[in-house]
């Protein structure tokens, strides 16, 4: 199972989405989830409103190519209308990348631009939009730390990749969820190659799931 480091590999909140957090994640072989916004006609890395100090997407991608270009990049679209620039970005070519979390109209633009995207499923969004055309599912839960094994099994059998949002991202206890996931993987080994876990604790997850 692939592990995706949520905004890099960090210990303090201020380290999220920084050069050092990304560098450590790449050195450890983790995928990276990070946030894209536009600023002054350029795409930058920023979860909140960007500024002139925000790392550019090009700087991030150069780091990926320098250290480990084989990891998964989960690119969270925080502002609409970026698909044209992303489609033209040569540094993205050949990388294992997917886009997610865009609005439904913007998701349609990613589909029409033939850019790889994940649709969403959660306790709130129970009907994933543009499901058939998506390459995967971003499986979230905002109201609890319960793993929806029924939905997960359906997506796996439909041939989708699935990125699971570990509950600590929403302030919940997460080890119960991890135990449910480990049991699920033991019962359906084929799922191991199709599931990614996005977590704030990638080093702990690596140890837990590789025991």
Tab-separated table of N, CA and C in Angstrom, residues 21-168:
chain	number	residue	atom	x	y	z
A	21	UNK	N	9.839	19.748	4.278
A	21	UNK	CA	8.837	18.699	4.461
A	21	UNK	C	8.707	17.848	3.202
A	22	UNK	N	8.744	18.490	2.045
A	22	UNK	CA	8.668	17.746	0.783
A	22	UNK	C	9.929	16.911	0.571
A	23	UNK	N	11.073	17.488	0.879
A	23	UNK	CA	12.348	16.792	0.688
A	23	UNK	C	12.398	15.512	1.530
A	24	UNK	N	11.993	15.596	2.787
A	24	UNK	CA	12.020	14.438	3.663
A	24	UNK	C	11.044	13.364	3.174
A	25	UNK	N	9.856	13.778	2.745
A	25	UNK	CA	8.874	12.821	2.233
A	25	UNK	C	9.414	12.083	1.012
A	26	UNK	N	10.025	12.812	0.101
A	26	UNK	CA	10.578	12.203	-1.105
A	26	UNK	C	11.723	11.252	-0.780
A	27	UNK	N	12.571	11.638	0.162
A	27	UNK	CA	13.696	10.782	0.557
A	27	UNK	C	13.207	9.481	1.197
A	28	UNK	N	12.060	9.544	1.858
A	28	UNK	CA	11.490	8.360	2.504
A	28	UNK	C	10.666	7.515	1.539
A	29	UNK	N	10.475	8.002	0.319
A	29	UNK	CA	9.704	7.255	-0.667
A	29	UNK	C	8.204	7.419	-0.557
A	30	UNK	N	7.754	8.435	0.190
A	30	UNK	CA	6.327	8.676	0.336
A	30	UNK	C	5.798	9.497	-0.837
A	31	UNK	N	4.525	9.269	-1.167
A	31	UNK	CA	3.850	10.204	-2.043
A	31	UNK	C	3.612	11.513	-1.300
A	32	UNK	N	3.175	12.519	-2.034
A	32	UNK	CA	2.936	13.827	-1.418
A	32	UNK	C	1.572	14.347	-1.836
A	33	UNK	N	0.801	14.794	-0.850
A	33	UNK	CA	-0.403	15.577	-1.099
A	33	UNK	C	-0.060	17.023	-0.833
A	34	UNK	N	-0.394	17.897	-1.788
A	34	UNK	CA	-0.155	19.314	-1.575
A	34	UNK	C	-1.205	20.121	-2.327
A	35	UNK	N	-1.203	21.433	-2.107
A	35	UNK	CA	-2.293	22.315	-2.529
A	35	UNK	C	-1.844	23.302	-3.599
A	36	UNK	N	-2.652	23.426	-4.655
A	36	UNK	CA	-2.313	24.319	-5.763
A	36	UNK	C	-3.291	25.481	-5.844
A	37	UNK	N	-2.731	26.676	-5.954
A	37	UNK	CA	-3.504	27.887	-6.216
A	37	UNK	C	-2.792	28.684	-7.304
A	38	UNK	N	-3.484	29.655	-7.865
A	38	UNK	CA	-2.845	30.537	-8.839
A	38	UNK	C	-2.520	31.871	-8.177
A	39	UNK	N	-1.382	32.432	-8.578
A	39	UNK	CA	-0.937	33.724	-8.039
A	39	UNK	C	-0.113	34.433	-9.111
A	40	UNK	N	-0.573	35.575	-9.543
A	40	UNK	CA	0.131	36.372	-10.554
A	40	UNK	C	0.435	35.525	-11.800
A	41	UNK	N	-0.580	34.846	-12.293
A	41	UNK	CA	-0.492	34.047	-13.524
A	41	UNK	C	0.463	32.863	-13.411
A	42	UNK	N	0.698	32.409	-12.187
A	42	UNK	CA	1.586	31.268	-11.960
A	42	UNK	C	0.932	30.348	-10.934
A	43	UNK	N	1.186	29.052	-11.027
A	43	UNK	CA	0.661	28.111	-10.048
A	43	UNK	C	1.645	27.977	-8.895
A	44	UNK	N	1.117	28.084	-7.678
A	44	UNK	CA	1.962	28.034	-6.486
A	44	UNK	C	1.413	27.000	-5.509
A	45	UNK	N	2.263	26.615	-4.544
A	45	UNK	CA	1.889	25.697	-3.479
A	45	UNK	C	1.375	26.508	-2.298
A	46	UNK	N	0.088	26.356	-1.981
A	46	UNK	CA	-0.451	27.088	-0.836
A	46	UNK	C	-1.829	26.548	-0.480
A	47	UNK	N	-2.021	26.194	0.787
A	47	UNK	CA	-3.334	25.747	1.236
A	47	UNK	C	-4.275	26.924	1.405
A	48	UNK	N	-3.758	28.030	1.921
A	48	UNK	CA	-4.556	29.232	2.137
A	48	UNK	C	-4.234	30.266	1.049
A	49	UNK	N	-4.679	31.484	1.228
A	49	UNK	CA	-4.432	32.522	0.229
A	49	UNK	C	-2.926	32.692	0.033
A	50	UNK	N	-2.420	32.599	-1.210
A	50	UNK	CA	-0.969	32.652	-1.435
A	50	UNK	C	-0.421	34.071	-1.374
A	51	UNK	N	0.907	34.152	-1.330
A	51	UNK	CA	1.592	35.446	-1.393
A	51	UNK	C	2.893	35.261	-2.167
A	52	UNK	N	3.696	36.282	-2.222
A	52	UNK	CA	4.921	36.237	-3.036
A	52	UNK	C	5.959	35.267	-2.488
A	53	UNK	N	5.789	34.833	-1.243
A	53	UNK	CA	6.731	33.874	-0.667
A	53	UNK	C	6.333	32.425	-0.934
A	54	UNK	N	5.179	32.201	-1.543
A	54	UNK	CA	4.713	30.839	-1.788
A	54	UNK	C	5.625	30.122	-2.785
A	55	UNK	N	5.926	28.865	-2.503
A	55	UNK	CA	6.716	28.053	-3.424
A	55	UNK	C	5.948	27.876	-4.732
A	56	UNK	N	6.642	27.981	-5.843
A	56	UNK	CA	5.974	27.765	-7.125
A	56	UNK	C	5.872	26.267	-7.414
A	57	UNK	N	4.930	25.925	-8.263
A	57	UNK	CA	4.798	24.525	-8.678
A	57	UNK	C	6.078	24.056	-9.357
A	58	UNK	N	6.685	24.900	-10.161
A	58	UNK	CA	7.925	24.515	-10.844
A	58	UNK	C	9.032	24.174	-9.852
A	59	UNK	N	9.157	24.957	-8.784
A	59	UNK	CA	10.170	24.673	-7.764
A	59	UNK	C	9.895	23.324	-7.102
A	60	UNK	N	8.636	23.063	-6.813
A	60	UNK	CA	8.249	21.781	-6.219
A	60	UNK	C	8.571	20.624	-7.157
A	61	UNK	N	8.225	20.763	-8.426
A	61	UNK	CA	8.440	19.681	-9.382
A	61	UNK	C	9.921	19.442	-9.640
A	62	UNK	N	10.717	20.483	-9.638
A	62	UNK	CA	12.168	20.291	-9.796
A	62	UNK	C	12.728	19.470	-8.637
A	63	UNK	N	12.203	19.714	-7.424
A	63	UNK	CA	12.631	18.934	-6.265
A	63	UNK	C	12.231	17.476	-6.424
A	64	UNK	N	11.023	17.231	-6.911
A	64	UNK	CA	10.554	15.859	-7.143
A	64	UNK	C	11.468	15.143	-8.132
A	65	UNK	N	11.766	15.796	-9.246
A	65	UNK	CA	12.627	15.178	-10.257
A	65	UNK	C	14.043	14.946	-9.718
A	66	UNK	N	14.499	15.808	-8.860
A	66	UNK	CA	15.851	15.694	-8.318
A	66	UNK	C	15.978	14.533	-7.333
A	67	UNK	N	14.936	14.302	-6.522
A	67	UNK	CA	15.052	13.328	-5.428
A	67	UNK	C	14.354	12.009	-5.732
A	68	UNK	N	13.089	12.064	-6.157
A	68	UNK	CA	12.347	10.817	-6.365
A	68	UNK	C	11.142	11.089	-7.253
A	69	UNK	N	11.279	10.801	-8.527
A	69	UNK	CA	10.202	11.074	-9.486
A	69	UNK	C	9.233	9.911	-9.631
A	70	UNK	N	9.357	8.896	-8.772
A	70	UNK	CA	8.506	7.711	-8.880
A	70	UNK	C	7.334	7.712	-7.899
A	71	UNK	N	7.265	8.711	-7.027
A	71	UNK	CA	6.210	8.728	-6.019
A	71	UNK	C	4.912	9.262	-6.608
A	72	UNK	N	3.822	9.047	-5.877
A	72	UNK	CA	2.516	9.576	-6.272
A	72	UNK	C	2.382	11.017	-5.792
A	73	UNK	N	1.885	11.890	-6.664
A	73	UNK	CA	1.618	13.279	-6.306
A	73	UNK	C	0.113	13.502	-6.359
A	74	UNK	N	-0.467	13.796	-5.208
A	74	UNK	CA	-1.897	14.096	-5.109
A	74	UNK	C	-2.037	15.614	-5.011
A	75	UNK	N	-2.500	16.235	-6.084
A	75	UNK	CA	-2.508	17.693	-6.175
A	75	UNK	C	-3.922	18.218	-5.953
A	76	UNK	N	-4.089	18.866	-4.812
A	76	UNK	CA	-5.376	19.373	-4.357
A	76	UNK	C	-5.637	20.734	-4.993
A	77	UNK	N	-6.661	20.805	-5.842
A	77	UNK	CA	-6.949	22.032	-6.587
A	77	UNK	C	-7.778	22.979	-5.725
A	78	UNK	N	-7.141	24.045	-5.268
A	78	UNK	CA	-7.793	24.997	-4.370
A	78	UNK	C	-8.441	26.168	-5.090
A	79	UNK	N	-8.133	26.338	-6.362
A	79	UNK	CA	-8.768	27.409	-7.137
A	79	UNK	C	-8.988	26.918	-8.561
A	80	UNK	N	-10.126	27.277	-9.121
A	80	UNK	CA	-10.517	26.775	-10.440
A	80	UNK	C	-9.706	27.422	-11.561
A	81	UNK	N	-9.736	26.757	-12.724
A	81	UNK	CA	-9.181	27.328	-13.936
A	81	UNK	C	-7.709	27.093	-14.169
A	82	UNK	N	-7.107	26.132	-13.454
A	82	UNK	CA	-5.669	25.891	-13.596
A	82	UNK	C	-5.325	24.850	-14.646
A	83	UNK	N	-6.327	24.166	-15.178
A	83	UNK	CA	-6.040	22.989	-15.997
A	83	UNK	C	-5.244	23.301	-17.258
A	84	UNK	N	-5.419	24.479	-17.844
A	84	UNK	CA	-4.658	24.795	-19.058
A	84	UNK	C	-3.169	24.888	-18.752
A	85	UNK	N	-2.819	25.589	-17.668
A	85	UNK	CA	-1.408	25.698	-17.292
A	85	UNK	C	-0.844	24.338	-16.895
A	86	UNK	N	-1.634	23.536	-16.184
A	86	UNK	CA	-1.162	22.215	-15.771
A	86	UNK	C	-0.944	21.309	-16.973
A	87	UNK	N	-1.829	21.402	-17.953
A	87	UNK	CA	-1.688	20.595	-19.156
A	87	UNK	C	-0.462	20.953	-19.970
A	88	UNK	N	0.042	22.182	-19.812
A	88	UNK	CA	1.199	22.643	-20.572
A	88	UNK	C	2.512	22.503	-19.803
A	89	UNK	N	2.431	22.107	-18.512
A	89	UNK	CA	3.623	22.051	-17.666
A	89	UNK	C	4.445	20.806	-17.989
A	90	UNK	N	5.582	20.999	-18.635
A	90	UNK	CA	6.410	19.881	-19.083
A	90	UNK	C	6.969	19.068	-17.921
A	91	UNK	N	7.222	19.709	-16.779
A	91	UNK	CA	7.791	18.987	-15.643
A	91	UNK	C	6.824	17.962	-15.061
A	92	UNK	N	5.531	18.056	-15.422
A	92	UNK	CA	4.552	17.085	-14.946
A	92	UNK	C	4.540	15.811	-15.792
A	93	UNK	N	5.117	15.890	-16.979
A	93	UNK	CA	5.089	14.749	-17.887
A	93	UNK	C	5.838	13.554	-17.287
A	94	UNK	N	5.208	12.401	-17.338
A	94	UNK	CA	5.855	11.188	-16.854
A	94	UNK	C	5.736	10.945	-15.363
A	95	UNK	N	5.176	11.896	-14.617
A	95	UNK	CA	5.016	11.714	-13.181
A	95	UNK	C	3.700	11.003	-12.877
A	96	UNK	N	3.665	10.306	-11.745
A	96	UNK	CA	2.444	9.654	-11.278
A	96	UNK	C	1.635	10.684	-10.489
A	97	UNK	N	0.770	11.394	-11.181
A	97	UNK	CA	0.077	12.535	-10.585
A	97	UNK	C	-1.420	12.403	-10.801
A	98	UNK	N	-2.190	12.894	-9.831
A	98	UNK	CA	-3.625	13.056	-10.053
A	98	UNK	C	-4.100	14.333	-9.374
A	99	UNK	N	-5.182	14.887	-9.897
A	99	UNK	CA	-5.772	16.118	-9.385
A	99	UNK	C	-7.089	15.785	-8.700
A	100	UNK	N	-7.431	16.526	-7.646
A	100	UNK	CA	-8.677	16.244	-6.939
A	100	UNK	C	-9.153	17.488	-6.184
A	101	UNK	N	-10.391	17.411	-5.717
A	101	UNK	CA	-11.012	18.422	-4.850
A	101	UNK	C	-11.455	19.688	-5.578
A	102	UNK	N	-11.401	19.696	-6.896
A	102	UNK	CA	-11.898	20.845	-7.632
A	102	UNK	C	-13.433	20.870	-7.612
A	103	UNK	N	-14.028	21.998	-7.967
A	103	UNK	CA	-15.477	22.084	-8.066
A	103	UNK	C	-15.971	21.173	-9.192
A	104	UNK	N	-17.258	20.864	-9.194
A	104	UNK	CA	-17.800	19.970	-10.229
A	104	UNK	C	-17.624	20.554	-11.634
A	105	UNK	N	-17.953	21.841	-11.887
A	105	UNK	CA	-17.705	22.368	-13.235
A	105	UNK	C	-16.227	22.309	-13.620
A	106	UNK	N	-15.349	22.569	-12.657
A	106	UNK	CA	-13.917	22.514	-12.955
A	106	UNK	C	-13.464	21.076	-13.181
A	107	UNK	N	-14.053	20.131	-12.456
A	107	UNK	CA	-13.747	18.715	-12.659
A	107	UNK	C	-14.087	18.305	-14.085
A	108	UNK	N	-15.183	18.814	-14.595
A	108	UNK	CA	-15.566	18.524	-15.977
A	108	UNK	C	-14.506	19.040	-16.949
A	109	UNK	N	-13.918	20.197	-16.638
A	109	UNK	CA	-12.852	20.742	-17.484
A	109	UNK	C	-11.613	19.856	-17.446
A	110	UNK	N	-11.301	19.265	-16.286
A	110	UNK	CA	-10.173	18.332	-16.204
A	110	UNK	C	-10.456	17.085	-17.037
A	111	UNK	N	-11.686	16.603	-16.974
A	111	UNK	CA	-12.078	15.460	-17.792
A	111	UNK	C	-11.907	15.773	-19.271
A	112	UNK	N	-12.426	16.922	-19.695
A	112	UNK	CA	-12.358	17.293	-21.110
A	112	UNK	C	-10.924	17.557	-21.558
A	113	UNK	N	-10.072	17.962	-20.618
A	113	UNK	CA	-8.656	18.199	-20.930
A	113	UNK	C	-7.827	16.924	-20.849
A	114	UNK	N	-8.503	15.806	-20.501
A	114	UNK	CA	-7.849	14.495	-20.381
A	114	UNK	C	-6.722	14.514	-19.346
A	115	UNK	N	-6.940	15.249	-18.247
A	115	UNK	CA	-6.007	15.253	-17.131
A	115	UNK	C	-6.496	14.259	-16.079
A	116	UNK	N	-5.601	13.503	-15.472
A	116	UNK	CA	-6.012	12.456	-14.522
A	116	UNK	C	-6.584	13.053	-13.240
A	117	UNK	N	-7.798	12.665	-12.897
A	117	UNK	CA	-8.427	13.227	-11.707
A	117	UNK	C	-9.084	12.132	-10.876
A	118	UNK	N	-9.180	12.395	-9.573
A	118	UNK	CA	-9.949	11.566	-8.649
A	118	UNK	C	-11.245	12.297	-8.345
A	119	UNK	N	-12.347	11.564	-8.306
A	119	UNK	CA	-13.588	12.125	-7.811
A	119	UNK	C	-13.689	11.832	-6.315
A	120	UNK	N	-14.717	12.417	-5.661
A	120	UNK	CA	-14.802	12.320	-4.207
A	120	UNK	C	-15.980	11.458	-3.773
A	121	UNK	N	-15.762	10.767	-2.639
A	121	UNK	CA	-16.835	10.069	-1.949
A	121	UNK	C	-16.624	10.278	-0.456
A	122	UNK	N	-17.693	10.597	0.267
A	122	UNK	CA	-17.598	10.778	1.713
A	122	UNK	C	-18.963	10.553	2.336
A	123	UNK	N	-19.047	10.720	3.653
A	123	UNK	CA	-20.327	10.634	4.340
A	123	UNK	C	-21.259	11.768	3.929
A	124	UNK	N	-20.733	12.797	3.294
A	124	UNK	CA	-21.540	13.921	2.804
A	124	UNK	C	-21.792	13.800	1.308
A	125	UNK	N	-20.749	13.415	0.567
A	125	UNK	CA	-20.836	13.277	-0.901
A	125	UNK	C	-20.959	11.794	-1.241
A	126	UNK	N	-22.185	11.291	-1.266
A	126	UNK	CA	-22.407	9.849	-1.409
A	126	UNK	C	-22.569	9.403	-2.855
A	127	UNK	N	-22.561	10.348	-3.796
A	127	UNK	CA	-22.619	10.002	-5.219
A	127	UNK	C	-21.450	10.694	-5.921
A	128	UNK	N	-20.360	9.987	-6.189
A	128	UNK	CA	-19.197	10.624	-6.822
A	128	UNK	C	-19.543	11.147	-8.213
A	129	UNK	N	-19.183	12.397	-8.488
A	129	UNK	CA	-19.452	12.970	-9.802
A	129	UNK	C	-18.424	12.461	-10.819
A	130	UNK	N	-18.855	12.311	-12.074
A	130	UNK	CA	-17.970	11.898	-13.166
A	130	UNK	C	-17.166	10.655	-12.784
A	131	UNK	N	-17.861	9.710	-12.184
A	131	UNK	CA	-17.223	8.511	-11.629
A	131	UNK	C	-16.570	7.647	-12.701
A	132	UNK	N	-17.296	7.388	-13.778
A	132	UNK	CA	-16.796	6.460	-14.795
A	132	UNK	C	-15.493	6.937	-15.411
A	133	UNK	N	-15.357	8.244	-15.609
A	133	UNK	CA	-14.178	8.796	-16.275
A	133	UNK	C	-13.003	9.003	-15.323
A	134	UNK	N	-13.259	8.948	-14.019
A	134	UNK	CA	-12.198	9.193	-13.039
A	134	UNK	C	-11.238	8.009	-12.996
A	135	UNK	N	-9.992	8.289	-12.617
A	135	UNK	CA	-9.033	7.189	-12.449
A	135	UNK	C	-9.014	6.700	-11.009
A	136	UNK	N	-9.687	7.431	-10.120
A	136	UNK	CA	-9.677	7.017	-8.721
A	136	UNK	C	-10.668	7.786	-7.882
A	137	UNK	N	-10.706	7.426	-6.593
A	137	UNK	CA	-11.635	7.994	-5.634
A	137	UNK	C	-10.855	8.568	-4.457
A	138	UNK	N	-11.213	9.775	-4.064
A	138	UNK	CA	-10.701	10.358	-2.831
A	138	UNK	C	-11.749	10.056	-1.764
A	139	UNK	N	-11.476	9.060	-0.902
A	139	UNK	CA	-12.476	8.560	0.045
A	139	UNK	C	-12.260	9.213	1.398
A	140	UNK	N	-13.206	10.072	1.772
A	140	UNK	CA	-13.087	10.908	2.955
A	140	UNK	C	-14.218	10.592	3.925
A	141	UNK	N	-14.104	11.080	5.152
A	141	UNK	CA	-15.182	10.987	6.132
A	141	UNK	C	-15.039	12.156	7.097
A	142	UNK	N	-16.049	13.014	7.133
A	142	UNK	CA	-15.979	14.227	7.946
A	142	UNK	C	-16.611	14.061	9.323
A	143	UNK	N	-17.412	12.999	9.503
A	143	UNK	CA	-18.184	12.897	10.726
A	143	UNK	C	-17.721	11.858	11.723
A	144	UNK	N	-16.738	11.015	11.346
A	144	UNK	CA	-16.278	9.974	12.253
A	144	UNK	C	-14.929	9.443	11.786
A	145	UNK	N	-14.402	8.476	12.546
A	145	UNK	CA	-13.156	7.823	12.134
A	145	UNK	C	-13.418	6.407	11.635
A	146	UNK	N	-14.608	6.173	11.102
A	146	UNK	CA	-14.978	4.849	10.611
A	146	UNK	C	-14.557	4.659	9.157
A	147	UNK	N	-13.974	3.520	8.849
A	147	UNK	CA	-13.613	3.161	7.484
A	147	UNK	C	-14.828	2.540	6.802
A	148	UNK	N	-15.244	3.105	5.677
A	148	UNK	CA	-16.387	2.593	4.926
A	148	UNK	C	-15.903	1.451	4.030
A	149	UNK	N	-15.866	0.252	4.591
A	149	UNK	CA	-15.320	-0.891	3.853
A	149	UNK	C	-16.229	-1.301	2.700
A	150	UNK	N	-17.533	-1.090	2.826
A	150	UNK	CA	-18.450	-1.454	1.745
A	150	UNK	C	-18.168	-0.625	0.497
A	151	UNK	N	-18.042	0.702	0.676
A	151	UNK	CA	-17.738	1.569	-0.462
A	151	UNK	C	-16.339	1.275	-0.994
A	152	UNK	N	-15.394	1.062	-0.106
A	152	UNK	CA	-14.018	0.790	-0.520
A	152	UNK	C	-13.947	-0.468	-1.380
A	153	UNK	N	-14.636	-1.523	-0.958
A	153	UNK	CA	-14.619	-2.763	-1.727
A	153	UNK	C	-15.249	-2.576	-3.104
A	154	UNK	N	-16.341	-1.801	-3.184
A	154	UNK	CA	-16.979	-1.537	-4.480
A	154	UNK	C	-16.021	-0.824	-5.428
A	155	UNK	N	-15.340	0.203	-4.925
A	155	UNK	CA	-14.425	0.961	-5.783
A	155	UNK	C	-13.278	0.079	-6.274
A	156	UNK	N	-12.763	-0.770	-5.396
A	156	UNK	CA	-11.685	-1.673	-5.783
A	156	UNK	C	-12.156	-2.629	-6.873
A	157	UNK	N	-13.338	-3.192	-6.711
A	157	UNK	CA	-13.866	-4.127	-7.702
A	157	UNK	C	-14.207	-3.436	-9.025
A	158	UNK	N	-14.457	-2.124	-8.969
A	158	UNK	CA	-14.691	-1.351	-10.196
A	158	UNK	C	-13.389	-0.978	-10.895
A	159	UNK	N	-12.267	-1.366	-10.309
A	159	UNK	CA	-10.967	-1.095	-10.924
A	159	UNK	C	-10.405	0.274	-10.633
A	160	UNK	N	-10.958	0.961	-9.623
A	160	UNK	CA	-10.487	2.304	-9.290
A	160	UNK	C	-9.325	2.251	-8.297
A	161	UNK	N	-8.457	3.229	-8.386
A	161	UNK	CA	-7.525	3.504	-7.302
A	161	UNK	C	-8.279	4.284	-6.231
A	162	UNK	N	-7.872	4.123	-4.980
A	162	UNK	CA	-8.571	4.800	-3.883
A	162	UNK	C	-7.551	5.418	-2.933
A	163	UNK	N	-7.699	6.724	-2.690
A	163	UNK	CA	-6.904	7.396	-1.664
A	163	UNK	C	-7.777	7.603	-0.438
A	164	UNK	N	-7.349	7.039	0.677
A	164	UNK	CA	-8.083	7.137	1.928
A	164	UNK	C	-7.553	8.300	2.761
A	165	UNK	N	-8.457	9.094	3.284
A	165	UNK	CA	-8.074	10.209	4.151
A	165	UNK	C	-8.032	9.711	5.588
A	166	UNK	N	-6.851	9.642	6.161
A	166	UNK	CA	-6.717	9.180	7.529
A	166	UNK	C	-7.414	10.151	8.487
A	167	UNK	N	-8.119	9.644	9.522
A	167	UNK	CA	-8.998	10.489	10.339
A	167	UNK	C	-8.323	11.629	11.074
A	168	UNK	N	-7.006	11.543	11.340
A	168	UNK	CA	-6.374	12.644	12.066
A	168	UNK	C	-6.402	13.952	11.286
